[in-house]
Amino acid sequence: MYFVIWIGLLGCNRDVVVGVENLPMGESFMLTMDGQTLVNRDFNLWSVEAVSMRKTHQLQLWYGERQCVLTNAVIVGELGFGELTHRSNWSCPGLLGYKMHPVNDLLVGESEVTVGLWQQIKGEERADVCGAECPKSNINWLQALEFANQMSMLEGLSQCYSKKDTGSVQMEQDCTGYRLPTDQEWMTFSSLNPVMPYADSETTVAVAWVRDNSDVERHPVCELQRNGYQLCDITGNVWEWCWDTFDRPKLRRVRGGGFTSIAEVALRENGVDFPANLGAEHIGFRLVRSAR
């Protein structure tokens, strides 16, 4: 009788190993359980000894002072012996500092992707004469898609683009990660007042770096007036890649005009189809993701 009771009590406490799936290598995440920091065994494994199985335990994942989201954040006690393994997926939207604003069912990048963000994600140290706060340019459409996927992966979001066996790219409709806007989405968030020819403006003067005021060069983002959705540089600075193909697979739509554009070319309604495999100094990109 006493032997049976002792065995039962022994099974009330178990060592627990927590695995968080698909964390990016080389990043410093911290995991807590009931407010106590766990011991990190590997880049995505944590352990704690003699955890009571008579109650549930709350997990929290941290990156610095930012709390991330765990899809399986509660450990439910299971009486038994040996290690208890608990696994969870994760996400941390906004971890990389790309600021976004809601527009209907989208979150839209406040600015085009900057040189600084590009270098942070890609690990590049090559200097850009315009500086870290300028929009990244000279990349082609496919490079923009690859960057969006990389951003998604680093924040634990599902990637939006995959390659078919034919080599073409398809967009996953239910993805939670970053992507390029469609042409119609771009037109929607480009101006709160849809009758305005530019980004909530009758002229380019206050809202856009175009040929008249740019000295024919890129400028740091968000130096001029924002549109009604608080988005910067929708008109001017650099053209922005969109997802759409319009049955012309070697071309992709760009919108918004750039620092070399005259005002008539930078009109919101003026979409231009550009070779998808080419980059240009006056073409960059802005990212969106689902708000749902």
Short mmCIF file of C-alpha atoms in Angstrom, two decimals, residues 73-244:
data_model
loop_
_atom_site.label_atom_id
_atom_site.label_comp_id
_atom_site.label_asym_id
_atom_site.label_seq_id
_atom_site.Cartn_x
_atom_site.Cartn_y
_atom_site.Cartn_z
CA ALA A 73 0.94 28.57 -24.52
CA VAL A 74 -0.57 26.41 -21.75
CA ILE A 75 1.02 23.24 -20.37
CA VAL A 76 -1.66 20.90 -19.06
CA GLY A 77 -0.33 18.57 -16.36
CA GLU A 78 -0.10 14.89 -17.31
CA LEU A 79 0.72 12.46 -14.49
CA GLY A 80 3.45 10.04 -15.44
CA PHE A 81 7.18 9.44 -15.60
CA GLY A 82 10.04 10.73 -17.73
CA GLU A 83 10.24 14.07 -19.48
CA LEU A 84 7.06 15.76 -20.66
CA THR A 85 7.57 17.28 -24.11
CA HIS A 86 5.51 20.35 -25.02
CA ARG A 87 5.65 21.99 -28.45
CA SER A 88 4.27 25.24 -29.80
CA ASN A 89 4.43 27.41 -32.89
CA TRP A 90 5.00 31.11 -32.54
CA SER A 91 4.66 34.50 -34.23
CA CYS A 92 5.91 37.96 -33.44
CA PRO A 93 4.39 40.49 -35.87
CA GLY A 94 6.32 43.74 -35.97
CA LEU A 95 9.42 42.19 -34.42
CA LEU A 96 11.65 43.65 -37.12
CA GLY A 97 10.30 47.17 -36.69
CA TYR A 98 8.46 47.60 -39.99
CA LYS A 99 5.66 49.98 -38.99
CA MET A 100 2.22 49.37 -40.52
CA HIS A 101 -1.20 51.04 -40.53
CA PRO A 102 -4.64 49.43 -40.96
CA VAL A 103 -6.53 50.03 -44.19
CA ASN A 104 -9.75 47.99 -44.36
CA ASP A 105 -8.67 44.34 -44.00
CA LEU A 106 -4.99 45.08 -44.65
CA LEU A 107 -2.01 46.26 -42.67
CA VAL A 108 0.03 48.49 -44.97
CA GLY A 109 3.66 49.49 -44.58
CA GLU A 110 3.96 53.10 -43.43
CA SER A 111 6.79 53.56 -45.92
CA GLU A 112 8.57 51.69 -48.62
CA VAL A 113 11.08 49.15 -47.32
CA THR A 114 14.16 51.14 -46.37
CA VAL A 115 17.82 50.49 -47.03
CA GLY A 116 18.30 49.97 -43.29
CA LEU A 117 15.60 47.30 -43.02
CA TRP A 118 16.91 45.56 -46.13
CA GLN A 119 20.42 45.45 -44.69
CA GLN A 120 19.13 44.28 -41.30
CA ILE A 121 17.35 41.31 -42.87
CA LYS A 122 19.89 40.49 -45.55
CA GLY A 123 22.96 41.09 -43.39
CA GLU A 124 24.47 43.39 -45.98
CA GLU A 125 26.99 46.02 -44.94
CA ARG A 126 27.43 47.70 -48.32
CA ALA A 127 26.84 51.41 -47.92
CA ASP A 128 24.10 53.19 -49.83
CA VAL A 129 24.89 56.77 -50.82
CA CYS A 130 21.36 57.85 -49.88
CA GLY A 131 21.55 56.41 -46.37
CA ALA A 132 19.68 53.86 -44.25
CA GLU A 133 16.40 55.84 -44.16
CA CYS A 134 16.02 55.98 -47.92
CA PRO A 135 13.82 53.51 -49.81
CA LYS A 136 15.63 50.41 -51.01
CA SER A 137 15.79 50.30 -54.79
CA ASN A 138 17.60 48.51 -57.60
CA ILE A 139 15.93 45.19 -56.84
CA ASN A 140 13.69 43.22 -59.17
CA TRP A 141 10.19 41.89 -58.53
CA LEU A 142 11.32 38.40 -57.52
CA GLN A 143 13.84 39.81 -55.03
CA ALA A 144 11.00 41.76 -53.42
CA LEU A 145 8.99 38.53 -53.05
CA GLU A 146 11.96 36.70 -51.53
CA PHE A 147 12.47 39.53 -49.05
CA ALA A 148 8.78 39.39 -48.06
CA ASN A 149 9.09 35.64 -47.40
CA GLN A 150 12.23 36.18 -45.34
CA MET A 151 10.50 38.86 -43.25
CA SER A 152 7.61 36.45 -42.64
CA MET A 153 9.91 33.63 -41.57
CA LEU A 154 11.83 35.84 -39.13
CA GLU A 155 8.58 36.91 -37.44
CA GLY A 156 7.06 33.42 -37.31
CA LEU A 157 4.39 34.20 -39.93
CA SER A 158 3.42 31.95 -42.82
CA GLN A 159 5.17 32.75 -46.08
CA CYS A 160 3.01 34.08 -48.91
CA TYR A 161 4.99 32.95 -51.94
CA SER A 162 6.03 29.54 -53.24
CA LYS A 163 7.47 28.33 -56.51
CA LYS A 164 5.63 25.85 -58.71
CA ASP A 165 7.42 23.02 -60.50
CA THR A 166 7.23 25.16 -63.64
CA GLY A 167 9.33 27.85 -61.95
CA SER A 168 6.47 30.33 -61.72
CA VAL A 169 5.49 31.88 -58.38
CA GLN A 170 2.11 31.48 -56.71
CA MET A 171 0.67 33.45 -53.80
CA GLU A 172 -0.84 31.55 -50.86
CA GLN A 173 -4.27 33.04 -50.25
CA ASP A 174 -4.44 32.39 -46.49
CA CYS A 175 -0.90 33.44 -45.58
CA THR A 176 -0.32 35.54 -42.47
CA GLY A 177 3.00 36.99 -43.62
CA TYR A 178 4.26 39.86 -45.72
CA ARG A 179 3.59 40.32 -49.41
CA LEU A 180 3.34 42.87 -52.19
CA PRO A 181 -0.05 44.56 -52.61
CA THR A 182 -2.19 43.78 -55.61
CA ASP A 183 -2.73 46.61 -58.05
CA GLN A 184 -6.26 47.16 -56.71
CA GLU A 185 -5.08 47.14 -53.10
CA TRP A 186 -2.46 49.73 -53.91
CA MET A 187 -5.07 51.99 -55.49
CA THR A 188 -7.30 51.60 -52.39
CA PHE A 189 -4.69 52.61 -49.81
CA SER A 190 -2.99 55.23 -51.97
CA SER A 191 -5.56 57.87 -51.04
CA LEU A 192 -8.34 58.10 -48.47
CA ASN A 193 -10.14 60.40 -50.92
CA PRO A 194 -10.33 58.35 -54.14
CA VAL A 195 -10.94 61.36 -56.38
CA MET A 196 -7.57 62.92 -55.53
CA PRO A 197 -5.02 62.61 -58.36
CA TYR A 198 -2.14 62.12 -55.91
CA ALA A 199 -1.84 60.78 -52.32
CA ASP A 200 -4.75 62.75 -50.85
CA SER A 201 -3.51 65.85 -52.62
CA GLU A 202 -4.41 67.92 -55.67
CA THR A 203 -0.72 68.48 -56.44
CA THR A 204 2.63 66.79 -55.82
CA VAL A 205 4.13 69.79 -53.98
CA ALA A 206 3.50 68.70 -50.37
CA VAL A 207 3.39 64.90 -50.74
CA ALA A 208 5.92 63.76 -53.31
CA TRP A 209 9.55 63.74 -54.33
CA VAL A 210 9.32 64.10 -58.10
CA ARG A 211 11.54 65.66 -60.75
CA ASP A 212 10.53 69.22 -59.82
CA ASN A 213 11.84 69.03 -56.23
CA SER A 214 13.94 65.85 -55.81
CA ASP A 215 17.25 66.94 -57.40
CA VAL A 216 16.73 63.65 -59.28
CA GLU A 217 17.68 61.44 -56.34
CA ARG A 218 16.00 59.36 -53.62
CA HIS A 219 15.16 60.96 -50.29
CA PRO A 220 14.69 59.55 -46.75
CA VAL A 221 11.18 58.23 -46.26
CA CYS A 222 8.41 60.13 -44.45
CA GLU A 223 9.87 63.63 -44.83
CA LEU A 224 6.79 64.93 -46.66
CA GLN A 225 3.06 65.05 -45.91
CA ARG A 226 1.35 61.68 -45.42
CA ASN A 227 -1.87 60.55 -47.04
CA GLY A 228 -5.16 60.07 -45.17
CA TYR A 229 -4.11 56.58 -44.01
CA GLN A 230 -0.86 57.99 -42.55
CA LEU A 231 1.24 56.38 -45.28
CA CYS A 232 4.39 58.11 -46.54
CA ASP A 233 5.68 58.61 -50.08
CA ILE A 234 2.77 56.93 -51.82
CA THR A 235 3.36 59.44 -54.60
CA GLY A 236 6.97 59.93 -55.65
CA ASN A 237 10.37 59.00 -54.20
CA VAL A 238 10.36 55.50 -55.80
CA TRP A 239 7.84 53.55 -57.83
CA GLU A 240 6.40 50.56 -55.94
CA TRP A 241 6.19 46.97 -57.18
CA CYS A 242 2.74 45.34 -57.15
CA TRP A 243 1.94 41.63 -57.38
CA ASP A 244 -0.17 41.74 -60.54
#
